[in-house]
Coordinates of C-alpha atoms in Angstrom, one line a residue:
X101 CA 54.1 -13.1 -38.2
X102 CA 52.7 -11.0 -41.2
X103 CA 49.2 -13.3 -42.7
X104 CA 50.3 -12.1 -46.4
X105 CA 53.3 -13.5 -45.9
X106 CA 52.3 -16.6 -44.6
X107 CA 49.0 -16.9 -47.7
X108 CA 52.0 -16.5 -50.3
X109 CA 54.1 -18.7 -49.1
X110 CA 51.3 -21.1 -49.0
X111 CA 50.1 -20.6 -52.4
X112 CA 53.5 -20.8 -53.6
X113 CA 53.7 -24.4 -51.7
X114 CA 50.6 -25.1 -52.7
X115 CA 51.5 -24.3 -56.4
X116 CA 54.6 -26.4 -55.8
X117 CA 52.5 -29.2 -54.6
X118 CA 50.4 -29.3 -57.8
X119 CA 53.2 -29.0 -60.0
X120 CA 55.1 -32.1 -58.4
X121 CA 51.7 -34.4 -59.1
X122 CA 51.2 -33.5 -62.7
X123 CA 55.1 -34.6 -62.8
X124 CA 54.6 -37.6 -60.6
X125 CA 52.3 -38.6 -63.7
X126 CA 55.3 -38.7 -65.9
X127 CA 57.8 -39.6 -63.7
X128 CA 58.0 -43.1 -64.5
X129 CA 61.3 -44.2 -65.6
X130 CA 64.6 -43.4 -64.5
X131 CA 65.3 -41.2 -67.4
X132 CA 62.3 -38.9 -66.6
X133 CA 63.5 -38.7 -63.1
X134 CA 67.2 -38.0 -64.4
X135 CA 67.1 -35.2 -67.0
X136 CA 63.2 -34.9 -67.8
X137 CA 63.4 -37.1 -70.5
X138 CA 65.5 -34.6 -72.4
X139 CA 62.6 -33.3 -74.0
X140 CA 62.7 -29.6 -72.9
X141 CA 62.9 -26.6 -75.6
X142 CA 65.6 -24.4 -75.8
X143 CA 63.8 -21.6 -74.1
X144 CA 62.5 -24.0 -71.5
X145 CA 66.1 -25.3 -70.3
X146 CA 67.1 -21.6 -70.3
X147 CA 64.4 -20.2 -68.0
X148 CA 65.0 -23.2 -66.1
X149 CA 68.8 -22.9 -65.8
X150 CA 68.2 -19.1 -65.2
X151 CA 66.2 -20.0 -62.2
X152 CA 68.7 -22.7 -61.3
X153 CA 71.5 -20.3 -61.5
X154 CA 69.6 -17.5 -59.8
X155 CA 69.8 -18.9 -56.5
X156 CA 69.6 -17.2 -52.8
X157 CA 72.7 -17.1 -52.8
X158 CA 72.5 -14.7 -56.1
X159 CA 69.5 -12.9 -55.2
X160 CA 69.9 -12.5 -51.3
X161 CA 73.7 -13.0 -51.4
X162 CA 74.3 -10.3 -54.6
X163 CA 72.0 -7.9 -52.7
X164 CA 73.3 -8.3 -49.4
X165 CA 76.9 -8.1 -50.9
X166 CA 76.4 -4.7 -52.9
X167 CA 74.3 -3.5 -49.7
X168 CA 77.7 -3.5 -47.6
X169 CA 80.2 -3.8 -50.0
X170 CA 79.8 -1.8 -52.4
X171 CA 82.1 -1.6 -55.6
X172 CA 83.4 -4.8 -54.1
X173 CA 80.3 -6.5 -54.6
X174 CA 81.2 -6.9 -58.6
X175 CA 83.9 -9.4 -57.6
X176 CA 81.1 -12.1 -56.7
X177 CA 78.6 -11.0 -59.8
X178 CA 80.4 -10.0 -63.1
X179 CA 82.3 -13.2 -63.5
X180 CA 79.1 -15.1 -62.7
X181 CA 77.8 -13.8 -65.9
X182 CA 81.1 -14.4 -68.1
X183 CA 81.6 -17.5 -66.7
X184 CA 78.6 -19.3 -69.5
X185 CA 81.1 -17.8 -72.0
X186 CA 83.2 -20.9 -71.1
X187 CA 80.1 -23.1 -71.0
X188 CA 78.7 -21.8 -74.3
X189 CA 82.0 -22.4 -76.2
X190 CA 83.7 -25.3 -74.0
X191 CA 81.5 -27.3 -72.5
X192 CA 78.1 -27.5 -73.2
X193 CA 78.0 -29.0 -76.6
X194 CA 80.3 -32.4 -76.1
X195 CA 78.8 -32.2 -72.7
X196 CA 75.5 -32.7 -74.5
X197 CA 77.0 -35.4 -76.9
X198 CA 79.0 -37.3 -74.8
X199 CA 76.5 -37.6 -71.9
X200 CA 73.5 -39.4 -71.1
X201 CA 72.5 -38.5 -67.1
X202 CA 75.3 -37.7 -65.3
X203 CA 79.2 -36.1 -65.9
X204 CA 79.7 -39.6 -64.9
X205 CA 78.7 -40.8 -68.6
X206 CA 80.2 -38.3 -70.3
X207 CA 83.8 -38.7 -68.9
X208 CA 83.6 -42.5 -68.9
X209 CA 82.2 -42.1 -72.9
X210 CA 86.3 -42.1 -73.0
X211 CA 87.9 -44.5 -69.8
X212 CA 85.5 -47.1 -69.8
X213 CA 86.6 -47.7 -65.9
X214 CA 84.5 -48.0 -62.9
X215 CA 87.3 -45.9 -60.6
X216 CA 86.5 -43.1 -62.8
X217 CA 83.2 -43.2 -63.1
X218 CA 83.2 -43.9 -59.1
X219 CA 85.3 -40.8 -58.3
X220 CA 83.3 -38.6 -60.7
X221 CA 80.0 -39.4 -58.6
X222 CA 81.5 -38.7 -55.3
X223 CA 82.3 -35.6 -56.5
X224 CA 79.5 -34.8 -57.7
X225 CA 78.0 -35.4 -54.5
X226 CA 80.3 -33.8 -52.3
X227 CA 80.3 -30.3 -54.6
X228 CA 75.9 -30.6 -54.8
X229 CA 75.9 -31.3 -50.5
X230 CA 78.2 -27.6 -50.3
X231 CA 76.3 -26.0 -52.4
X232 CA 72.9 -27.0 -50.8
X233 CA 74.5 -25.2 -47.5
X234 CA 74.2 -22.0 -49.3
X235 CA 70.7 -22.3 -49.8
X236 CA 69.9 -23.7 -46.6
X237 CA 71.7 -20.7 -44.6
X238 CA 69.4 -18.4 -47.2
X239 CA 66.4 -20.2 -46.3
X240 CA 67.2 -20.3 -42.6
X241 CA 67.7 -16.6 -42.7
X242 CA 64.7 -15.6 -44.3
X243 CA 62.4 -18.2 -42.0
X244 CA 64.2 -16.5 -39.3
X245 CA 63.2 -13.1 -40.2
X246 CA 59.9 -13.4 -41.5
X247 CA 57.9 -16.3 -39.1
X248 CA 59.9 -16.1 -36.2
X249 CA 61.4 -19.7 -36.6
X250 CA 64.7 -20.2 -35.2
X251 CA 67.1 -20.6 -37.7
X252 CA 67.8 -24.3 -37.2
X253 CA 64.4 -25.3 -37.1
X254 CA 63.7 -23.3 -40.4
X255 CA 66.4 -25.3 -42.1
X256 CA 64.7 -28.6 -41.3
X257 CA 61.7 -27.6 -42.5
X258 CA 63.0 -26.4 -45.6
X259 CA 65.1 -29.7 -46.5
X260 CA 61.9 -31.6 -45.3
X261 CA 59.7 -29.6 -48.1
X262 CA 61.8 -29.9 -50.4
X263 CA 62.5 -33.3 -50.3
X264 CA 58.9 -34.0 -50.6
X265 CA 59.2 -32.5 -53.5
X266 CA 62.3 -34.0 -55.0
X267 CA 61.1 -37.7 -53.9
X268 CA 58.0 -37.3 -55.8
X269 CA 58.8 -35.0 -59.2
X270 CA 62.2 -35.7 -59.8
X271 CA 64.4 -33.6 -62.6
X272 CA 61.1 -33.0 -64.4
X273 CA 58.9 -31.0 -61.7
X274 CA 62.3 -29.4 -60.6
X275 CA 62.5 -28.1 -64.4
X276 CA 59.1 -26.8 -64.3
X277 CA 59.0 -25.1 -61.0
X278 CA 62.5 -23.3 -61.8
X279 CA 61.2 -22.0 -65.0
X280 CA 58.4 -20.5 -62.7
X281 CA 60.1 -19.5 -60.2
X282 CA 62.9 -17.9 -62.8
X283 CA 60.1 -15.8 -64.1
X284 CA 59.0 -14.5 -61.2
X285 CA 61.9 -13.7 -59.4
X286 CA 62.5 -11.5 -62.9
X287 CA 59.2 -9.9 -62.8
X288 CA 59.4 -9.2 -59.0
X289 CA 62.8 -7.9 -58.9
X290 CA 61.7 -5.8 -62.2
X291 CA 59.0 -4.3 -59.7
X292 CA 60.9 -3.5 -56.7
X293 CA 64.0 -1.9 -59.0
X294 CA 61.6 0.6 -60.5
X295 CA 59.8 1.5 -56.7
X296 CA 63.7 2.0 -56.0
X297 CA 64.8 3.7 -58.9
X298 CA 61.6 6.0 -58.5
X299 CA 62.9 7.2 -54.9
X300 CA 65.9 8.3 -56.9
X301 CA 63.9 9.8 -59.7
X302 CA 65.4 7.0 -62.3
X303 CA 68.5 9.2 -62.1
X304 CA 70.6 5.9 -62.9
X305 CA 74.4 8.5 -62.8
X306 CA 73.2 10.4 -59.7
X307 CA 73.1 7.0 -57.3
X308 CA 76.3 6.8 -57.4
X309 CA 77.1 10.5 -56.1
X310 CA 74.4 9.8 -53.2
X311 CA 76.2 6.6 -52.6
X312 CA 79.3 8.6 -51.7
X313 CA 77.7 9.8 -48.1
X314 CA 74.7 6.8 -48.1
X315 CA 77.3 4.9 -46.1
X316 CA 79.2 4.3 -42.7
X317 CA 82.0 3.8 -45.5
X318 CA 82.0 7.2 -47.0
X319 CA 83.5 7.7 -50.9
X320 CA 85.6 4.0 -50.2
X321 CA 81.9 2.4 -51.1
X322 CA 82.7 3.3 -54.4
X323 CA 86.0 1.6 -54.8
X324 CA 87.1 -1.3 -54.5
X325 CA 89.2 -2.3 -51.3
X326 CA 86.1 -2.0 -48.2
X327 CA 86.0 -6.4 -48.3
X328 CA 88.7 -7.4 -50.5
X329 CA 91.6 -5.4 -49.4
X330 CA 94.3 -8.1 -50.8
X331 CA 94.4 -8.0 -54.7
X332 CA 95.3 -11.8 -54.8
X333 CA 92.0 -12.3 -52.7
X334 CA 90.0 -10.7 -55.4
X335 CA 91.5 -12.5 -58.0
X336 CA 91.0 -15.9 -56.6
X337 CA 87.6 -15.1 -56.2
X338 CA 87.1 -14.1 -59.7
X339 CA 88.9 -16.9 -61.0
X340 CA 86.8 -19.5 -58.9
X341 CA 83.9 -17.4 -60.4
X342 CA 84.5 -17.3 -63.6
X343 CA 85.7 -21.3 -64.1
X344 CA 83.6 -22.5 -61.6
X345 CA 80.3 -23.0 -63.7
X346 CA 81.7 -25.0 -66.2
X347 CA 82.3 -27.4 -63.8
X348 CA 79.4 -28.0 -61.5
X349 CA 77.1 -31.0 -61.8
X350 CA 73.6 -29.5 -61.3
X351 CA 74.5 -26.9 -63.9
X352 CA 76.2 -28.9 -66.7
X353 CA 73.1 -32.2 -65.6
X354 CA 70.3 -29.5 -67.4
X355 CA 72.3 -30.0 -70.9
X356 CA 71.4 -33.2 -70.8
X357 CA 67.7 -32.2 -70.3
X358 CA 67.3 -31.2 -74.0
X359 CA 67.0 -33.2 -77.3
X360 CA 70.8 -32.4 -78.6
X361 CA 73.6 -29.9 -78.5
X362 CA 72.0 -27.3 -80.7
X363 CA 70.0 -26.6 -78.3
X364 CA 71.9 -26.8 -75.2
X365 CA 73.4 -24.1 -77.2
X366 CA 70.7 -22.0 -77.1
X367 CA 70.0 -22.5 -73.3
X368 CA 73.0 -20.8 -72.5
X369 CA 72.4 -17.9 -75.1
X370 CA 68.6 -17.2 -73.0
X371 CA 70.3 -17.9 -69.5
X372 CA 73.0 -15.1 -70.4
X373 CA 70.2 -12.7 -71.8
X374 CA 68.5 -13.0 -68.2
X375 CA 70.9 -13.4 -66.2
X376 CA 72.6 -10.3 -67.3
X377 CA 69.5 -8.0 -66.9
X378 CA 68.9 -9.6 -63.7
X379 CA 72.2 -8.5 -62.5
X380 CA 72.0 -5.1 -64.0
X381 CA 69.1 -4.5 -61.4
X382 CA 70.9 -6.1 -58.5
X383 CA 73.5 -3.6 -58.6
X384 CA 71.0 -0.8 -58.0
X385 CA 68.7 -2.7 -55.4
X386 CA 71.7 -2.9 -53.5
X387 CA 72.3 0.5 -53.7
X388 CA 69.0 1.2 -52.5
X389 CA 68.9 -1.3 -49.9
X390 CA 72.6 0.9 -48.2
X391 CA 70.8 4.1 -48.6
X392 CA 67.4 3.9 -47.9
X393 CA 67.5 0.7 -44.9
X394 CA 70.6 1.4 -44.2
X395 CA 73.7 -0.9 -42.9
X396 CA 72.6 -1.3 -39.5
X397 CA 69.7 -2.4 -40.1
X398 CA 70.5 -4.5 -42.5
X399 CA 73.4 -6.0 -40.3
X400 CA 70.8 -6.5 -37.2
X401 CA 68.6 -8.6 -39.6
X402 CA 71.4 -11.0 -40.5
X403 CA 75.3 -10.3 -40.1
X404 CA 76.0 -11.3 -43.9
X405 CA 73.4 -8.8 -45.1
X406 CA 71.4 -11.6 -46.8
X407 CA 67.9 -10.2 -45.5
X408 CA 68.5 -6.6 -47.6
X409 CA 66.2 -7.4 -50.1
X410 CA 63.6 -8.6 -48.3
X411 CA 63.8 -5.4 -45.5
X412 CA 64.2 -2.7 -48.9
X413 CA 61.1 -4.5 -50.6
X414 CA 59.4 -4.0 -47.2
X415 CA 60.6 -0.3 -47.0
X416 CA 59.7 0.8 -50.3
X417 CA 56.1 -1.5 -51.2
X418 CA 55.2 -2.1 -47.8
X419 CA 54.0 -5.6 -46.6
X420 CA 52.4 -7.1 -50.1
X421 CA 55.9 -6.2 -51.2
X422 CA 57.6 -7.9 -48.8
X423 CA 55.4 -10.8 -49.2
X424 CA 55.7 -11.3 -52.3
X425 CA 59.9 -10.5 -52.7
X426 CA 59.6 -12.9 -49.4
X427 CA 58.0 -15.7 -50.7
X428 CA 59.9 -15.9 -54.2
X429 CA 63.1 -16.0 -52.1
X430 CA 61.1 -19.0 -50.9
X431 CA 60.6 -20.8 -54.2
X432 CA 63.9 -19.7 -55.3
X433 CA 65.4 -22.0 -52.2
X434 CA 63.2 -24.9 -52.7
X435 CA 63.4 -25.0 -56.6
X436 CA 68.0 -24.9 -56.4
X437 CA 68.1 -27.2 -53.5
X438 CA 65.7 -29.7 -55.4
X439 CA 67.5 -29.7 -58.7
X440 CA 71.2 -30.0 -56.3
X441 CA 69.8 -33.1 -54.7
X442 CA 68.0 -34.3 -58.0
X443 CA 72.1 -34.5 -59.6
X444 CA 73.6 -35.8 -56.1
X445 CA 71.1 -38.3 -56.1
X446 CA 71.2 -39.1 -59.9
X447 CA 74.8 -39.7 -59.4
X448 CA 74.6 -42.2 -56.2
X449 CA 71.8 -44.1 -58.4
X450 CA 73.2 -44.4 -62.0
X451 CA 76.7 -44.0 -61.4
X452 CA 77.4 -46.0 -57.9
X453 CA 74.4 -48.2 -57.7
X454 CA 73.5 -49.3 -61.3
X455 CA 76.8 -48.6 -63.0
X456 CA 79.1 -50.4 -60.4
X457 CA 77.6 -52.5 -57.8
X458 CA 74.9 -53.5 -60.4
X459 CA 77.1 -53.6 -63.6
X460 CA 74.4 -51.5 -65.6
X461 CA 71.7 -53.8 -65.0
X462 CA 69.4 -52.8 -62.3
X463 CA 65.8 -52.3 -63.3
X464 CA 63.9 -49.6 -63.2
X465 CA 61.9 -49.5 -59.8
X466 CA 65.8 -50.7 -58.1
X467 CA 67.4 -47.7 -60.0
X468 CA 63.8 -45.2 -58.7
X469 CA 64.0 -46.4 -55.4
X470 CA 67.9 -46.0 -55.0
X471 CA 67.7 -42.3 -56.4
X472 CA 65.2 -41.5 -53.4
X473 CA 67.0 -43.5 -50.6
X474 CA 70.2 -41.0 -51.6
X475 CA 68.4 -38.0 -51.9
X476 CA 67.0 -38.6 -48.7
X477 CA 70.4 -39.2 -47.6
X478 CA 72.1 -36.3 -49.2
X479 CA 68.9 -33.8 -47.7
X480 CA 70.1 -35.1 -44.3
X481 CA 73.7 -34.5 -44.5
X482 CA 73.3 -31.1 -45.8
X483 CA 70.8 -29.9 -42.7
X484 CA 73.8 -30.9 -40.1
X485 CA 76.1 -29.2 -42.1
X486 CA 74.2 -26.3 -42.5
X487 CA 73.5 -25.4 -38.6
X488 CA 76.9 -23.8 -38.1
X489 CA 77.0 -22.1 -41.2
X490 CA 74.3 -19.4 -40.5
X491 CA 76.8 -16.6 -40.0
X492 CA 78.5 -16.6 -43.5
X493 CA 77.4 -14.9 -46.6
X494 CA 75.1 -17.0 -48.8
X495 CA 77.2 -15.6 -51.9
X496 CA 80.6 -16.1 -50.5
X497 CA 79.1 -19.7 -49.8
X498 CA 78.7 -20.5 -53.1
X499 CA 81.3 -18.9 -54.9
X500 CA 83.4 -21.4 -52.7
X501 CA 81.6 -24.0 -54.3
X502 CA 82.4 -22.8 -57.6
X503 CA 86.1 -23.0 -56.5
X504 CA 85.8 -26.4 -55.5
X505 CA 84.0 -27.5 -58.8
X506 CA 86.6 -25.4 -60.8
X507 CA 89.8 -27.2 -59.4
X508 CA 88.2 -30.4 -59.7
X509 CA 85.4 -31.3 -62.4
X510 CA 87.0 -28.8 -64.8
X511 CA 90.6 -30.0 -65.4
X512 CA 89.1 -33.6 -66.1
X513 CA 86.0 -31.9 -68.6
X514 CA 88.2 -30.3 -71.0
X515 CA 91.6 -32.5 -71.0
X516 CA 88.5 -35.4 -71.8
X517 CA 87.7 -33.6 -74.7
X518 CA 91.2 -32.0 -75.9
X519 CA 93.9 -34.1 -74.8
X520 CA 95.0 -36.9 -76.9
X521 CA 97.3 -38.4 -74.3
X522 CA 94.8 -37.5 -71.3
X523 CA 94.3 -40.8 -69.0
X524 CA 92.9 -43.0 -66.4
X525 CA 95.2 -41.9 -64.0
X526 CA 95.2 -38.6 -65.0
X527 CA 91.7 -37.9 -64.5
X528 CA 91.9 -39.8 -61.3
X529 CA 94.5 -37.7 -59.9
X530 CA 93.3 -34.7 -61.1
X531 CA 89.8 -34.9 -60.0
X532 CA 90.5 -36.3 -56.3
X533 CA 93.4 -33.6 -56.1
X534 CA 91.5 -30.6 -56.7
X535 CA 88.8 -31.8 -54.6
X536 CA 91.0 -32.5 -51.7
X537 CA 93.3 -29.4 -52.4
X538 CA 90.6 -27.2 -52.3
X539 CA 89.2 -28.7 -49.1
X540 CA 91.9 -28.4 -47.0
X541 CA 93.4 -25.1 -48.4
X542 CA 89.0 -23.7 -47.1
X543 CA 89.9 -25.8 -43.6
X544 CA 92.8 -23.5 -43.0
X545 CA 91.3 -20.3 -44.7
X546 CA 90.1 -17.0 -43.1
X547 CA 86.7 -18.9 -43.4
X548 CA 87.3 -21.2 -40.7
X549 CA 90.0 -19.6 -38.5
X550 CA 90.1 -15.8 -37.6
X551 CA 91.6 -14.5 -34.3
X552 CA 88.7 -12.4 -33.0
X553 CA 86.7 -14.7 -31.8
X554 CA 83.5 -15.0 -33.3
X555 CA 83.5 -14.0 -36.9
X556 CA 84.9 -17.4 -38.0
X557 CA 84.3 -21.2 -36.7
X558 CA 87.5 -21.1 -34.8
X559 CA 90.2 -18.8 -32.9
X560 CA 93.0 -18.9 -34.2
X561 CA 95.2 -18.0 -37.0
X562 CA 94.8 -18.8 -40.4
X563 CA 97.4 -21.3 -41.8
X564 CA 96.3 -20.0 -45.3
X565 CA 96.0 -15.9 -45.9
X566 CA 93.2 -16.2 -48.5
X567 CA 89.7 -16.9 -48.1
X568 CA 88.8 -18.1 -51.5
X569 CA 91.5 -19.8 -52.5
X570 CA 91.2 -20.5 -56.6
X571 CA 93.9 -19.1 -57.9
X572 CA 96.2 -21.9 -55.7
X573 CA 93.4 -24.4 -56.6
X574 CA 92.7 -24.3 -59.4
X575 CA 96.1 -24.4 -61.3
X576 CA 96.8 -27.2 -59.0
X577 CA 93.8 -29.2 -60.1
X578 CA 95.3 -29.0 -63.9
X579 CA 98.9 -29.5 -62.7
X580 CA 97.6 -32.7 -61.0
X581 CA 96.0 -34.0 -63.6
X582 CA 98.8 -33.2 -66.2
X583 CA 101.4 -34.9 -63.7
X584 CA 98.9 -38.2 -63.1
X585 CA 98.9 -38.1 -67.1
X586 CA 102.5 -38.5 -67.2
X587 CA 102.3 -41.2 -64.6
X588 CA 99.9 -43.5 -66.4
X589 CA 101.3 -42.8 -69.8
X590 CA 102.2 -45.8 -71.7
X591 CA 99.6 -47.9 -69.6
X592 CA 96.3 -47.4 -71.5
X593 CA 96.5 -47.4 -75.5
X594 CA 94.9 -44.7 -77.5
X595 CA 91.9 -47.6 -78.4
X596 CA 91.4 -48.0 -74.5
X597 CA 90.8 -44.0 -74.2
X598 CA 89.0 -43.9 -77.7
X599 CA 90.1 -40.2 -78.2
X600 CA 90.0 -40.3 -82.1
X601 CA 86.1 -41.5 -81.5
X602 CA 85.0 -39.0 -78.7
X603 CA 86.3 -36.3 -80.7
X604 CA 84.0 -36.8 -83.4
X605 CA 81.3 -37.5 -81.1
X606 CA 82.0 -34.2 -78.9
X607 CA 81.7 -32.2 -82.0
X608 CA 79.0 -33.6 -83.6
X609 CA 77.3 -36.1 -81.7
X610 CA 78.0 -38.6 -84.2
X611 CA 78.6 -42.3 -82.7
X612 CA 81.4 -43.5 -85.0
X613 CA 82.7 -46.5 -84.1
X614 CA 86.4 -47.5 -84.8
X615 CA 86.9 -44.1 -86.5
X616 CA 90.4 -43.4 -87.4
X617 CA 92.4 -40.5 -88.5
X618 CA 93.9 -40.7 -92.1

């Protein structure tokens, strides 16, 4: 057990700590607890949805990925960083006018019906609970590495620390850490790309010809083909990728966490700004991590390859290095997990609890104590999950998530917004579809089933050839909802859906009542 690792991580919990009880101070309603009050600044929200959106599973996962990988690694980054294309000129801005806390309120801004509201927050729920596995196979990982801790313990006591957190600070010390934590995960990963680049004498076109022989894999590292050997495999993933932002809840939840929709705008513009420098280095710190710690060992640390960054900071800057690269890895964890369990919580609390069961009347303190009874119940869930997960990449992880919120959350977003004759049913069908689709078509994937025994959950053949399955998905999610469109049209008039009115509202957050078109 290395002592600077162990005094960073503490003054990183410690710093954590502190943070929570200045937010505790001005966590007193449920609004505060929500979004942080919507009060944060443009270039707040954006550091804040940078360090959201940098996750382990972006950090280690990315790494790890390019580390093994190689070329095929830019199937699970690039279309990370187009996909706030689609937020930036979709979603963002009537997500920021039509909601309030949750997608729960913007969606029901249009069906004013608890089914819909009810489904949206199960969702929601489900899709934060599978992302949180990502993070907590990262965090188990690097525990496991670094202390000693076996990996199931290490995911308790993450889950545990962060809940501490969450219960306490709520969306507002979750904004403040992952602005933090977003800066230093910059600045460090700044540091260890030039130590890198340096062993290569910054010759940025030279890597690649040293890349050729760095490998086990020869001159294949450099083309695509070493992972995703079916072309419909790496087009699913990309797909999932590249739609799946747009629909999940902790991302599209920090929109509502500023004033209005100009500068949710804005958000996106920073996040894409450091997002895409911060991939720019990834690439070459996973380079560096193949050729100068090589595959075995970066295999023998964790199968996945998410401990490559830690063992090429440790390689290259010795043990402050690896400290330091360690222990941000840490904050990263603890700040995504906390703003997942912040939106699955939110979305038992306002949507289940005060919206239905309460009827939009519970007070304050109920709705308070309701968010921390289901984030306590969410953290819980997640850590079973988790256990049997430890094997898989933390980046693959994800981008499955991002498949599951693409096929579901997204059809219902934009037919909301764009469809005229868009419906109750519709959105029912199409969200619960998607979500169940996507499910199933994972249970019967290469994820699950494989016949060497060992490198999947189960033995056996898969009933399904791809392992990310979006491009089956995530068609199906619109079909569904386009079909349970059809199926409830003529039930529900246009003044039941209120399209004429959302529109104006989406656009320019305008609340005109009985608007009508000329």
């Amino acid at each position: 057990m290395d002592v600077k690792v162990v005094i960073l991580f503490a003054i990183i919990l410690i710093g954590t700590i502190l943070i929570t009880y200045y937010a505790s101070k001005r966590t007193k309603t449920a609004g505060s607890f929500y979004t942080a009050g919507g009060e944060l600044k443009s270039w707040q929200n954006g550091l804040a949805l940078a360090g959201d959106f940098m996750s382990a599973s972006t950090f280690l996962g990315l790494i790890g990925a390019f580390s093994l990988m190689g070329f095929d690694g830019f199937y699970l980054m690039y279309p990370s960083l187009v996909t706030f294309l689609v937020l930036l000129f979709i979603v963002a801005e009537p997500l920021r006018n039509l909601g309030k806390y949750t997608l729960g309120d913007m969606i029901t801004a249009r069906y004013k019906f608890k089914q819909v509201r009810g489904i949206t927050a199960v969702n929601t729920i489900i899709i934060s609970i599978f992302y949180m596995l990502a993070q907590l196979v990262a965090a188990g990982a690097l525990f496991k590495l670094l202390l000693g801790i076996p990996f199931n313990i290490s995911v308790v006591i993450v889950g545990i620390a962060m809940l501490i957190f969450v219960l306490f600070g709520g969306m507002t010390a979750t904004s403040w850490v992952q602005m933090i934590k977003a800066i230093l995960l910059v600045g460090g990963t700044f540091v260890l790309f030039l130590i890198v680049m340096a062993r290569f004498d910054f010759n940025f076109i030279g890597i690649f010809s040293k890349m050729k022989t760095a490998t086990p894999l020869g001159d294949a590292y450099l083309h695509a083909g070493v992972k995703y050997t079916n072309g419909w495999e790496a087009a699913s993933l990309t797909l999932g990728l590249l739609l799946g932002t747009a629909g999940l809840p902790h991302v599209l939840t920090r929109f509502l966490t500023v004033p209005n929709a100009q500068v949710a705008r804005k958000s996106v513009v920073w996040v894409m700004w450091i997002i895409g420098c911060f991939h720019v280095m990834v690439i070459f710190l996973g380079f560096g991590a193949a050729k100068l710690v090589g595959s075995k060992n970066i295999i023998e640390a964790n199968p996945a390859g998410n401990m490559a960054a830690p063992l090429l900071a440790k390689l290259v800057g010795g043990d402050f290095m690896f400290a330091f690269i360690s222990a941000v890895s840490f904050a990263t964890i603890i700040a995504v997990v906390a703003g997942i369990v912040v939106t699955g919580a939110t979305a038992f609390s306002h949507d289940i609890y005060n919206e239905i069961f309460k009827k939009g009347k519970a007070t304050e303190q109920q709705q308070m104590r309701m968010v921390r009874v289901a984030a306590v119940v969410i953290t819980f869930i997640s850590i079973l999950l988790s256990v049997s997960l430890q094997k898989f990449n933390v980046a693959f992880l994800a981008s499955l998530v991002f498949t599951l919120a693409a096929s579901s959350n997204l059809p219902v977003i934009l037919f909301t917004i764009y469809w005229r004759k868009f419906n109750k049913t519709g959105a029912v069908v199409g969200m619960l579809a998607g979500l169940i689709g996507t499910l199933i078509l994972v249970a019967i994937s290469p994820n699950v089933w494989s016949p060497v025994p060992g490198e999947a959950l189960f033995t056996g053949k898969p009933l399904f050839p791809l392992a990310s399955p979006g491009i089956i998905s995530i068609p199906f999610g619109f079909l569904a909802a386009y079909i349970g469109t059809l199926i409830g049209n003529g039930k529900y008039s246009e003044q039941e859906t209120n399209f004429a009115e959302i529109l104006v509202k989406s656009h320019t957050g305008k609340d005109v009542e009985g608007f009508a078109e000329n």
